[in-house]
C-alpha cells in the first residue's frame, strides 16, 4: 500500500477515535454531574466520606480535559475539511490549539 494511502487510513482512524473519545467524555461528564448531585445530597447526612472540596479536587480536571479534546477535535475536523488527508500533520492541529489557547489567555 502506498504511503499516501496508509497516511489517509491513519488520519481517518485518528479522526474516528477522537470523535468517539469526545462523545464518551461528554457522557462521562454528564454521569459525573448526576453522581455528584446524588453524592452531595447524601453527604449532608454523612461526614466521614469525601468532602465537596476533595471531590472537586479529584474530578475537577475532567471539564478541562473535555474542553481540550472538544477544541482539538474541532480544529482537527476543520483541518480535514480544508486539507487532503495525505497532507495532514496532526502536530499542526496541536499547534493551532496551543496558538488559540495562548490568544484566548492574553485577552
mmCIF file of N, CA, C and O in Angstrom:
data_model
loop_
_atom_site.group_PDB
_atom_site.id
_atom_site.type_symbol
_atom_site.label_atom_id
_atom_site.label_comp_id
_atom_site.label_asym_id
_atom_site.label_seq_id
_atom_site.Cartn_x
_atom_site.Cartn_y
_atom_site.Cartn_z
ATOM 1 N N UNK A 1 0.855 -1.181 0.000
ATOM 2 C CA UNK A 1 0.000 0.000 0.000
ATOM 3 C C UNK A 1 0.896 1.238 0.000
ATOM 4 O O UNK A 1 1.798 1.357 0.819
ATOM 5 N N UNK A 2 0.638 2.180 -0.905
ATOM 6 C CA UNK A 2 1.442 3.412 -0.948
ATOM 7 C C UNK A 2 1.323 4.198 0.365
ATOM 8 O O UNK A 2 0.310 4.134 1.057
ATOM 9 N N UNK A 3 2.351 4.946 0.651
ATOM 10 C CA UNK A 3 2.392 5.682 1.925
ATOM 11 C C UNK A 3 1.271 6.716 2.044
ATOM 12 O O UNK A 3 0.772 6.969 3.141
ATOM 13 N N UNK A 4 0.836 7.335 0.928
ATOM 14 C CA UNK A 4 -0.276 8.295 0.979
ATOM 15 C C UNK A 4 -1.568 7.609 1.417
ATOM 16 O O UNK A 4 -2.341 8.159 2.204
ATOM 17 N N UNK A 5 -1.781 6.400 0.933
ATOM 18 C CA UNK A 5 -2.976 5.656 1.334
ATOM 19 C C UNK A 5 -2.894 5.254 2.801
ATOM 20 O O UNK A 5 -3.886 5.331 3.532
ATOM 21 N N UNK A 6 -1.722 4.846 3.240
ATOM 22 C CA UNK A 6 -1.535 4.494 4.646
ATOM 23 C C UNK A 6 -1.790 5.704 5.534
ATOM 24 O O UNK A 6 -2.468 5.613 6.556
ATOM 25 N N UNK A 7 -1.255 6.828 5.128
ATOM 26 C CA UNK A 7 -1.437 8.061 5.902
ATOM 27 C C UNK A 7 -2.914 8.432 5.987
ATOM 28 O O UNK A 7 -3.419 8.813 7.042
ATOM 29 N N UNK A 8 -3.623 8.313 4.869
ATOM 30 C CA UNK A 8 -5.056 8.613 4.845
ATOM 31 C C UNK A 8 -5.806 7.693 5.797
ATOM 32 O O UNK A 8 -6.674 8.151 6.560
ATOM 33 N N UNK A 9 -5.496 6.407 5.785
ATOM 34 C CA UNK A 9 -6.141 5.459 6.692
ATOM 35 C C UNK A 9 -5.858 5.804 8.152
ATOM 36 O O UNK A 9 -6.750 5.735 9.006
ATOM 37 N N UNK A 10 -4.643 6.184 8.438
ATOM 38 C CA UNK A 10 -4.259 6.551 9.805
ATOM 39 C C UNK A 10 -5.004 7.806 10.251
ATOM 40 O O UNK A 10 -5.547 7.864 11.360
ATOM 41 N N UNK A 11 -5.066 8.811 9.383
ATOM 42 C CA UNK A 11 -5.781 10.055 9.705
ATOM 43 C C UNK A 11 -7.258 9.766 9.951
ATOM 44 O O UNK A 11 -7.854 10.274 10.905
ATOM 45 N N UNK A 12 -7.850 8.930 9.126
ATOM 46 C CA UNK A 12 -9.261 8.574 9.327
ATOM 47 C C UNK A 12 -9.473 7.854 10.658
ATOM 48 O O UNK A 12 -10.466 8.090 11.351
ATOM 49 N N UNK A 13 -8.539 6.979 11.023
ATOM 50 C CA UNK A 13 -8.653 6.261 12.294
ATOM 51 C C UNK A 13 -8.484 7.215 13.478
ATOM 52 O O UNK A 13 -9.215 7.110 14.471
ATOM 53 N N UNK A 14 -7.552 8.141 13.384
ATOM 54 C CA UNK A 14 -7.382 9.145 14.447
ATOM 55 C C UNK A 14 -8.655 9.973 14.574
ATOM 56 O O UNK A 14 -9.148 10.214 15.679
ATOM 57 N N UNK A 15 -9.213 10.368 13.456
ATOM 58 C CA UNK A 15 -10.453 11.150 13.459
ATOM 59 C C UNK A 15 -11.579 10.368 14.134
ATOM 60 O O UNK A 15 -12.286 10.887 15.002
ATOM 61 N N UNK A 16 -11.754 9.119 13.734
ATOM 62 C CA UNK A 16 -12.813 8.285 14.311
ATOM 63 C C UNK A 16 -12.611 8.108 15.813
ATOM 64 O O UNK A 16 -13.544 8.259 16.604
ATOM 65 N N UNK A 17 -11.376 7.848 16.218
ATOM 66 C CA UNK A 17 -11.066 7.656 17.634
ATOM 67 C C UNK A 17 -11.325 8.928 18.432
ATOM 68 O O UNK A 17 -11.909 8.883 19.523
ATOM 69 N N UNK A 18 -10.900 10.064 17.923
ATOM 70 C CA UNK A 18 -11.121 11.344 18.603
ATOM 71 C C UNK A 18 -12.607 11.642 18.725
ATOM 72 O O UNK A 18 -13.070 12.124 19.762
ATOM 73 N N UNK A 19 -13.359 11.365 17.667
ATOM 74 C CA UNK A 19 -14.798 11.600 17.687
ATOM 75 C C UNK A 19 -15.462 10.776 18.788
ATOM 76 O O UNK A 19 -16.267 11.294 19.573
ATOM 77 N N UNK A 20 -15.127 9.510 18.866
ATOM 78 C CA UNK A 20 -15.684 8.631 19.898
ATOM 79 C C UNK A 20 -15.255 9.102 21.284
ATOM 80 O O UNK A 20 -16.069 9.139 22.217
ATOM 81 N N UNK A 21 -13.993 9.484 21.413
ATOM 82 C CA UNK A 21 -13.474 9.928 22.712
ATOM 83 C C UNK A 21 -14.211 11.165 23.214
ATOM 84 O O UNK A 21 -14.608 11.240 24.377
ATOM 85 N N UNK A 22 -14.441 12.138 22.337
ATOM 86 C CA UNK A 22 -15.145 13.364 22.732
ATOM 87 C C UNK A 22 -16.583 13.030 23.144
ATOM 88 O O UNK A 22 -17.089 13.543 24.149
ATOM 89 N N UNK A 23 -17.246 12.156 22.385
ATOM 90 C CA UNK A 23 -18.610 11.754 22.741
ATOM 91 C C UNK A 23 -18.631 11.069 24.107
ATOM 92 O O UNK A 23 -19.505 11.347 24.939
ATOM 93 N N UNK A 24 -17.684 10.172 24.345
ATOM 94 C CA UNK A 24 -17.662 9.441 25.610
ATOM 95 C C UNK A 24 -17.301 10.348 26.787
ATOM 96 O O UNK A 24 -17.830 10.178 27.885
ATOM 97 N N UNK A 25 -16.431 11.319 26.562
ATOM 98 C CA UNK A 25 -16.121 12.280 27.624
ATOM 99 C C UNK A 25 -17.360 13.090 27.997
ATOM 100 O O UNK A 25 -17.612 13.340 29.173
ATOM 101 N N UNK A 26 -18.122 13.495 26.995
ATOM 102 C CA UNK A 26 -19.352 14.248 27.262
ATOM 103 C C UNK A 26 -20.319 13.406 28.098
ATOM 104 O O UNK A 26 -20.912 13.897 29.063
ATOM 105 N N UNK A 27 -20.453 12.130 27.744
ATOM 106 C CA UNK A 27 -21.314 11.231 28.516
ATOM 107 C C UNK A 27 -20.786 11.051 29.938
ATOM 108 O O UNK A 27 -21.560 11.027 30.900
ATOM 109 N N UNK A 28 -19.476 10.924 30.070
ATOM 110 C CA UNK A 28 -18.858 10.761 31.385
ATOM 111 C C UNK A 28 -19.114 11.978 32.265
ATOM 112 O O UNK A 28 -19.465 11.850 33.440
ATOM 113 N N UNK A 29 -18.962 13.156 31.702
ATOM 114 C CA UNK A 29 -19.202 14.382 32.466
ATOM 115 C C UNK A 29 -20.653 14.443 32.926
ATOM 116 O O UNK A 29 -20.935 14.814 34.064
ATOM 117 N N UNK A 30 -21.563 14.054 32.057
ATOM 118 C CA UNK A 30 -22.984 14.046 32.442
ATOM 119 C C UNK A 30 -23.215 13.070 33.595
ATOM 120 O O UNK A 30 -23.897 13.391 34.569
ATOM 121 N N UNK A 31 -22.621 11.886 33.503
ATOM 122 C CA UNK A 31 -22.755 10.902 34.586
ATOM 123 C C UNK A 31 -22.136 11.404 35.882
ATOM 124 O O UNK A 31 -22.706 11.242 36.961
ATOM 125 N N UNK A 32 -20.964 12.037 35.770
ATOM 126 C CA UNK A 32 -20.289 12.564 36.960
ATOM 127 C C UNK A 32 -21.141 13.648 37.607
ATOM 128 O O UNK A 32 -21.297 13.678 38.826
ATOM 129 N N UNK A 33 -21.698 14.529 36.800
ATOM 130 C CA UNK A 33 -22.550 15.588 37.348
ATOM 131 C C UNK A 33 -23.758 15.012 38.071
ATOM 132 O O UNK A 33 -24.114 15.462 39.163
ATOM 133 N N UNK A 34 -24.386 14.010 37.461
ATOM 134 C CA UNK A 34 -25.526 13.361 38.116
ATOM 135 C C UNK A 34 -25.098 12.705 39.422
ATOM 136 O O UNK A 34 -25.769 12.840 40.450
ATOM 137 N N UNK A 35 -23.974 11.986 39.382
ATOM 138 C CA UNK A 35 -23.479 11.299 40.575
ATOM 139 C C UNK A 35 -23.105 12.306 41.661
ATOM 140 O O UNK A 35 -23.360 12.075 42.846
ATOM 141 N N UNK A 36 -22.516 13.416 41.268
ATOM 142 C CA UNK A 36 -22.131 14.439 42.247
ATOM 143 C C UNK A 36 -23.357 15.025 42.942
ATOM 144 O O UNK A 36 -23.323 15.296 44.144
ATOM 145 N N UNK A 37 -24.415 15.224 42.187
ATOM 146 C CA UNK A 37 -25.635 15.746 42.795
ATOM 147 C C UNK A 37 -26.182 14.774 43.834
ATOM 148 O O UNK A 37 -26.539 15.171 44.940
ATOM 149 N N UNK A 38 -26.219 13.491 43.487
ATOM 150 C CA UNK A 38 -26.690 12.482 44.439
ATOM 151 C C UNK A 38 -25.745 12.380 45.629
ATOM 152 O O UNK A 38 -26.180 12.287 46.777
ATOM 153 N N UNK A 39 -24.454 12.401 45.335
ATOM 154 C CA UNK A 39 -23.451 12.282 46.386
ATOM 155 C C UNK A 39 -23.526 13.467 47.343
ATOM 156 O O UNK A 39 -23.452 13.308 48.553
ATOM 157 N N UNK A 40 -23.702 14.660 46.797
ATOM 158 C CA UNK A 40 -23.776 15.861 47.619
ATOM 159 C C UNK A 40 -24.972 15.794 48.559
ATOM 160 O O UNK A 40 -24.870 16.153 49.733
ATOM 161 N N UNK A 41 -26.096 15.297 48.057
ATOM 162 C CA UNK A 41 -27.279 15.149 48.912
ATOM 163 C C UNK A 41 -27.004 14.182 50.055
ATOM 164 O O UNK A 41 -27.387 14.432 51.197
ATOM 165 N N UNK A 42 -26.337 13.071 49.759
ATOM 166 C CA UNK A 42 -26.051 12.087 50.811
ATOM 167 C C UNK A 42 -24.956 12.583 51.751
ATOM 168 O O UNK A 42 -24.889 12.167 52.904
ATOM 169 N N UNK A 43 -24.095 13.478 51.284
ATOM 170 C CA UNK A 43 -23.002 13.993 52.118
ATOM 171 C C UNK A 43 -23.535 14.845 53.272
ATOM 172 O O UNK A 43 -22.885 14.964 54.300
ATOM 173 N N UNK A 44 -24.689 15.421 53.098
ATOM 174 C CA UNK A 44 -25.261 16.218 54.184
ATOM 175 C C UNK A 44 -25.570 15.350 55.396
ATOM 176 O O UNK A 44 -25.600 15.825 56.515
ATOM 177 N N UNK A 45 -25.781 14.055 55.128
ATOM 178 C CA UNK A 45 -26.104 13.122 56.211
ATOM 179 C C UNK A 45 -24.867 12.402 56.755
ATOM 180 O O UNK A 45 -24.876 11.917 57.861
ATOM 181 N N UNK A 46 -23.796 12.324 55.957
ATOM 182 C CA UNK A 46 -22.612 11.565 56.373
ATOM 183 C C UNK A 46 -21.365 12.419 56.159
ATOM 184 O O UNK A 46 -21.122 12.904 55.071
ATOM 185 N N UNK A 47 -20.554 12.557 57.166
ATOM 186 C CA UNK A 47 -19.359 13.393 57.075
ATOM 187 C C UNK A 47 -18.062 12.602 56.954
ATOM 188 O O UNK A 47 -17.006 13.183 56.775
ATOM 189 N N UNK A 48 -18.123 11.267 57.074
ATOM 190 C CA UNK A 48 -16.875 10.507 57.074
ATOM 191 C C UNK A 48 -16.329 10.234 55.669
ATOM 192 O O UNK A 48 -15.206 9.783 55.531
ATOM 193 N N UNK A 49 -17.118 10.502 54.635
ATOM 194 C CA UNK A 49 -16.651 10.293 53.269
ATOM 195 C C UNK A 49 -15.920 11.541 52.776
ATOM 196 O O UNK A 49 -15.539 12.402 53.552
ATOM 197 N N UNK A 50 -15.752 11.650 51.481
ATOM 198 C CA UNK A 50 -15.046 12.793 50.891
ATOM 199 C C UNK A 50 -15.822 14.084 51.102
ATOM 200 O O UNK A 50 -17.040 14.104 51.008
ATOM 201 N N UNK A 51 -15.084 15.146 51.285
ATOM 202 C CA UNK A 51 -15.721 16.466 51.354
ATOM 203 C C UNK A 51 -15.969 16.954 49.922
ATOM 204 O O UNK A 51 -15.397 16.429 48.967
ATOM 205 N N UNK A 52 -16.803 17.965 49.799
ATOM 206 C CA UNK A 52 -17.064 18.549 48.484
ATOM 207 C C UNK A 52 -15.788 19.045 47.822
ATOM 208 O O UNK A 52 -15.583 18.881 46.623
ATOM 209 N N UNK A 53 -14.915 19.633 48.629
ATOM 210 C CA UNK A 53 -13.639 20.138 48.102
ATOM 211 C C UNK A 53 -12.765 18.998 47.588
ATOM 212 O O UNK A 53 -12.114 19.117 46.548
ATOM 213 N N UNK A 54 -12.756 17.880 48.294
ATOM 214 C CA UNK A 54 -11.967 16.728 47.861
ATOM 215 C C UNK A 54 -12.506 16.152 46.549
ATOM 216 O O UNK A 54 -11.738 15.751 45.678
ATOM 217 N N UNK A 55 -13.806 16.123 46.429
ATOM 218 C CA UNK A 55 -14.408 15.616 45.191
ATOM 219 C C UNK A 55 -14.053 16.514 44.018
ATOM 220 O O UNK A 55 -13.696 16.040 42.940
ATOM 221 N N UNK A 56 -14.130 17.805 44.230
ATOM 222 C CA UNK A 56 -13.767 18.745 43.167
ATOM 223 C C UNK A 56 -12.301 18.568 42.786
ATOM 224 O O UNK A 56 -11.946 18.602 41.615
ATOM 225 N N UNK A 57 -11.444 18.351 43.779
ATOM 226 C CA UNK A 57 -10.030 18.109 43.508
ATOM 227 C C UNK A 57 -9.852 16.845 42.677
ATOM 228 O O UNK A 57 -9.059 16.820 41.736
ATOM 229 N N UNK A 58 -10.592 15.799 43.005
ATOM 230 C CA UNK A 58 -10.473 14.531 42.290
ATOM 231 C C UNK A 58 -11.005 14.608 40.865
ATOM 232 O O UNK A 58 -10.427 14.030 39.951
ATOM 233 N N UNK A 59 -12.087 15.317 40.668
ATOM 234 C CA UNK A 59 -12.760 15.311 39.370
ATOM 235 C C UNK A 59 -12.728 16.655 38.648
ATOM 236 O O UNK A 59 -13.270 16.768 37.549
ATOM 237 N N UNK A 60 -12.088 17.636 39.222
ATOM 238 C CA UNK A 60 -12.123 18.982 38.668
ATOM 239 C C UNK A 60 -11.518 19.144 37.289
ATOM 240 O O UNK A 60 -11.953 19.992 36.518
ATOM 241 N N UNK A 61 -10.554 18.309 36.944
ATOM 242 C CA UNK A 61 -9.885 18.447 35.648
ATOM 243 C C UNK A 61 -10.670 17.858 34.493
ATOM 244 O O UNK A 61 -10.334 18.097 33.338
ATOM 245 N N UNK A 62 -11.700 17.083 34.769
ATOM 246 C CA UNK A 62 -12.426 16.413 33.692
ATOM 247 C C UNK A 62 -13.030 17.422 32.722
ATOM 248 O O UNK A 62 -13.014 17.215 31.510
ATOM 249 N N UNK A 63 -13.509 18.543 33.217
ATOM 250 C CA UNK A 63 -14.078 19.567 32.334
ATOM 251 C C UNK A 63 -12.988 20.186 31.454
ATOM 252 O O UNK A 63 -13.218 20.444 30.272
ATOM 253 N N UNK A 64 -11.806 20.405 32.018
ATOM 254 C CA UNK A 64 -10.700 20.951 31.226
ATOM 255 C C UNK A 64 -10.238 19.957 30.167
ATOM 256 O O UNK A 64 -9.929 20.343 29.039
ATOM 257 N N UNK A 65 -10.192 18.688 30.535
ATOM 258 C CA UNK A 65 -9.811 17.647 29.580
ATOM 259 C C UNK A 65 -10.824 17.616 28.434
ATOM 260 O O UNK A 65 -10.456 17.567 27.256
ATOM 261 N N UNK A 66 -12.104 17.669 28.787
ATOM 262 C CA UNK A 66 -13.149 17.672 27.763
ATOM 263 C C UNK A 66 -13.021 18.899 26.864
ATOM 264 O O UNK A 66 -13.104 18.779 25.638
ATOM 265 N N UNK A 67 -12.807 20.065 27.453
ATOM 266 C CA UNK A 67 -12.671 21.288 26.655
ATOM 267 C C UNK A 67 -11.502 21.161 25.677
ATOM 268 O O UNK A 67 -11.633 21.502 24.498
ATOM 269 N N UNK A 68 -10.361 20.655 26.162
ATOM 270 C CA UNK A 68 -9.209 20.472 25.277
ATOM 271 C C UNK A 68 -9.564 19.527 24.138
ATOM 272 O O UNK A 68 -9.327 19.822 22.971
ATOM 273 N N UNK A 69 -10.132 18.364 24.469
ATOM 274 C CA UNK A 69 -10.432 17.364 23.451
ATOM 275 C C UNK A 69 -11.457 17.872 22.445
ATOM 276 O O UNK A 69 -11.331 17.650 21.252
ATOM 277 N N UNK A 70 -12.465 18.572 22.947
ATOM 278 C CA UNK A 70 -13.506 19.109 22.069
ATOM 279 C C UNK A 70 -12.915 20.155 21.116
ATOM 280 O O UNK A 70 -13.194 20.141 19.920
ATOM 281 N N UNK A 71 -12.092 21.043 21.650
ATOM 282 C CA UNK A 71 -11.467 22.081 20.824
ATOM 283 C C UNK A 71 -10.499 21.465 19.832
ATOM 284 O O UNK A 71 -10.500 21.810 18.642
ATOM 285 N N UNK A 72 -9.666 20.535 20.310
ATOM 286 C CA UNK A 72 -8.720 19.866 19.414
ATOM 287 C C UNK A 72 -9.472 19.141 18.300
ATOM 288 O O UNK A 72 -9.101 19.232 17.127
ATOM 289 N N UNK A 73 -10.540 18.429 18.655
ATOM 290 C CA UNK A 73 -11.302 17.696 17.648
ATOM 291 C C UNK A 73 -11.895 18.653 16.623
ATOM 292 O O UNK A 73 -11.889 18.362 15.424
ATOM 293 N N UNK A 74 -12.402 19.794 17.066
ATOM 294 C CA UNK A 74 -12.962 20.787 16.147
ATOM 295 C C UNK A 74 -11.871 21.280 15.179
ATOM 296 O O UNK A 74 -12.107 21.385 13.970
ATOM 297 N N UNK A 75 -10.698 21.565 15.707
ATOM 298 C CA UNK A 75 -9.583 22.004 14.852
ATOM 299 C C UNK A 75 -9.200 20.893 13.884
ATOM 300 O O UNK A 75 -8.961 21.134 12.700
ATOM 301 N N UNK A 76 -9.129 19.666 14.386
ATOM 302 C CA UNK A 76 -8.786 18.517 13.556
ATOM 303 C C UNK A 76 -9.823 18.340 12.443
ATOM 304 O O UNK A 76 -9.474 18.114 11.281
ATOM 305 N N UNK A 77 -11.098 18.493 12.783
ATOM 306 C CA UNK A 77 -12.185 18.390 11.814
ATOM 307 C C UNK A 77 -12.034 19.437 10.718
ATOM 308 O O UNK A 77 -12.144 19.120 9.528
ATOM 309 N N UNK A 78 -11.795 20.686 11.123
ATOM 310 C CA UNK A 78 -11.612 21.767 10.135
ATOM 311 C C UNK A 78 -10.404 21.492 9.253
ATOM 312 O O UNK A 78 -10.439 21.755 8.051
ATOM 313 N N UNK A 79 -9.329 20.984 9.850
ATOM 314 C CA UNK A 79 -8.124 20.690 9.077
ATOM 315 C C UNK A 79 -8.416 19.630 8.022
ATOM 316 O O UNK A 79 -7.979 19.737 6.881
ATOM 317 N N UNK A 80 -9.167 18.617 8.395
ATOM 318 C CA UNK A 80 -9.513 17.557 7.442
ATOM 319 C C UNK A 80 -10.374 18.112 6.314
ATOM 320 O O UNK A 80 -10.190 17.753 5.144
ATOM 321 N N UNK A 81 -11.290 19.017 6.643
ATOM 322 C CA UNK A 81 -12.156 19.618 5.620
ATOM 323 C C UNK A 81 -11.361 20.489 4.655
ATOM 324 O O UNK A 81 -11.708 20.591 3.485
ATOM 325 N N UNK A 82 -10.279 21.109 5.151
ATOM 326 C CA UNK A 82 -9.508 22.052 4.350
ATOM 327 C C UNK A 82 -8.313 21.432 3.643
ATOM 328 O O UNK A 82 -7.725 22.064 2.774
ATOM 329 N N UNK A 83 -7.951 20.212 4.010
ATOM 330 C CA UNK A 83 -6.689 19.626 3.553
ATOM 331 C C UNK A 83 -6.913 18.203 3.065
ATOM 332 O O UNK A 83 -7.766 17.491 3.585
ATOM 333 N N UNK A 84 -6.136 17.787 2.115
ATOM 334 C CA UNK A 84 -6.164 16.390 1.683
ATOM 335 C C UNK A 84 -5.603 15.525 2.812
ATOM 336 O O UNK A 84 -4.606 15.894 3.433
ATOM 337 N N UNK A 85 -6.231 14.390 3.098
ATOM 338 C CA UNK A 85 -5.777 13.553 4.223
ATOM 339 C C UNK A 85 -4.291 13.197 4.185
ATOM 340 O O UNK A 85 -3.634 13.164 5.215
ATOM 341 N N UNK A 86 -3.765 12.989 3.002
ATOM 342 C CA UNK A 86 -2.349 12.613 2.928
ATOM 343 C C UNK A 86 -1.411 13.775 3.272
ATOM 344 O O UNK A 86 -0.228 13.581 3.517
ATOM 345 N N UNK A 87 -1.946 15.004 3.308
ATOM 346 C CA UNK A 87 -1.128 16.173 3.628
ATOM 347 C C UNK A 87 -1.297 16.652 5.073
ATOM 348 O O UNK A 87 -0.658 17.616 5.490
ATOM 349 N N UNK A 88 -2.158 16.010 5.832
ATOM 350 C CA UNK A 88 -2.441 16.448 7.192
ATOM 351 C C UNK A 88 -1.306 16.060 8.132
ATOM 352 O O UNK A 88 -0.813 14.938 8.107
ATOM 353 N N UNK A 89 -0.925 17.010 8.946
ATOM 354 C CA UNK A 89 0.029 16.761 10.024
ATOM 355 C C UNK A 89 -0.716 16.993 11.337
ATOM 356 O O UNK A 89 -1.133 18.112 11.624
ATOM 357 N N UNK A 90 -0.920 15.929 12.099
ATOM 358 C CA UNK A 90 -1.667 16.035 13.346
ATOM 359 C C UNK A 90 -0.990 17.027 14.290
ATOM 360 O O UNK A 90 -1.651 17.773 15.002
ATOM 361 N N UNK A 91 0.329 17.076 14.230
ATOM 362 C CA UNK A 91 1.055 18.005 15.106
ATOM 363 C C UNK A 91 0.644 19.455 14.842
ATOM 364 O O UNK A 91 0.603 20.265 15.763
ATOM 365 N N UNK A 92 0.319 19.778 13.604
ATOM 366 C CA UNK A 92 -0.130 21.151 13.298
ATOM 367 C C UNK A 92 -1.456 21.456 13.985
ATOM 368 O O UNK A 92 -1.704 22.598 14.372
ATOM 369 N N UNK A 93 -2.310 20.459 14.135
ATOM 370 C CA UNK A 93 -3.577 20.662 14.848
ATOM 371 C C UNK A 93 -3.297 21.014 16.307
ATOM 372 O O UNK A 93 -3.941 21.903 16.873
ATOM 373 N N UNK A 94 -2.347 20.318 16.921
ATOM 374 C CA UNK A 94 -1.973 20.648 18.294
ATOM 375 C C UNK A 94 -1.410 22.061 18.374
ATOM 376 O O UNK A 94 -1.726 22.818 19.292
ATOM 377 N N UNK A 95 -0.578 22.427 17.411
ATOM 378 C CA UNK A 95 -0.004 23.777 17.417
ATOM 379 C C UNK A 95 -1.081 24.837 17.234
ATOM 380 O O UNK A 95 -1.020 25.901 17.848
ATOM 381 N N UNK A 96 -2.079 24.564 16.397
ATOM 382 C CA UNK A 96 -3.206 25.502 16.251
ATOM 383 C C UNK A 96 -3.934 25.660 17.580
ATOM 384 O O UNK A 96 -4.322 26.752 17.957
ATOM 385 N N UNK A 97 -4.135 24.545 18.268
ATOM 386 C CA UNK A 97 -4.810 24.592 19.566
ATOM 387 C C UNK A 97 -4.007 25.431 20.551
ATOM 388 O O UNK A 97 -4.563 26.285 21.240
ATOM 389 N N UNK A 98 -2.701 25.197 20.621
ATOM 390 C CA UNK A 98 -1.846 25.941 21.545
ATOM 391 C C UNK A 98 -1.882 27.424 21.200
ATOM 392 O O UNK A 98 -2.024 28.274 22.075
ATOM 393 N N UNK A 99 -1.792 27.747 19.918
ATOM 394 C CA UNK A 99 -1.845 29.151 19.491
ATOM 395 C C UNK A 99 -3.178 29.782 19.881
ATOM 396 O O UNK A 99 -3.224 30.894 20.400
ATOM 397 N N UNK A 100 -4.269 29.064 19.647
ATOM 398 C CA UNK A 100 -5.589 29.554 20.017
ATOM 399 C C UNK A 100 -5.699 29.762 21.513
ATOM 400 O O UNK A 100 -6.212 30.765 21.985
ATOM 401 N N UNK A 101 -5.183 28.814 22.276
ATOM 402 C CA UNK A 101 -5.220 28.913 23.748
ATOM 403 C C UNK A 101 -4.444 30.121 24.233
ATOM 404 O O UNK A 101 -4.883 30.832 25.135
ATOM 405 N N UNK A 102 -3.281 30.347 23.667
ATOM 406 C CA UNK A 102 -2.464 31.483 24.077
ATOM 407 C C UNK A 102 -3.156 32.801 23.735
ATOM 408 O O UNK A 102 -3.113 33.741 24.524
ATOM 409 N N UNK A 103 -3.806 32.858 22.583
ATOM 410 C CA UNK A 103 -4.537 34.066 22.211
ATOM 411 C C UNK A 103 -5.693 34.328 23.179
ATOM 412 O O UNK A 103 -5.920 35.466 23.577
ATOM 413 N N UNK A 104 -6.403 33.276 23.540
ATOM 414 C CA UNK A 104 -7.548 33.433 24.461
ATOM 415 C C UNK A 104 -7.086 33.872 25.852
ATOM 416 O O UNK A 104 -7.749 34.651 26.509
ATOM 417 N N UNK A 105 -5.951 33.382 26.287
ATOM 418 C CA UNK A 105 -5.453 33.735 27.621
ATOM 419 C C UNK A 105 -4.904 35.145 27.686
ATOM 420 O O UNK A 105 -4.860 35.749 28.746
ATOM 421 N N UNK A 106 -4.483 35.691 26.553
ATOM 422 C CA UNK A 106 -3.897 37.020 26.567
ATOM 423 C C UNK A 106 -4.943 38.115 26.630
ATOM 424 O O UNK A 106 -4.644 39.263 26.866
ATOM 425 N N UNK A 107 -6.213 37.752 26.411
ATOM 426 C CA UNK A 107 -7.300 38.769 26.444
ATOM 427 C C UNK A 107 -7.590 39.252 27.823
ATOM 428 O O UNK A 107 -7.550 38.866 28.830
#
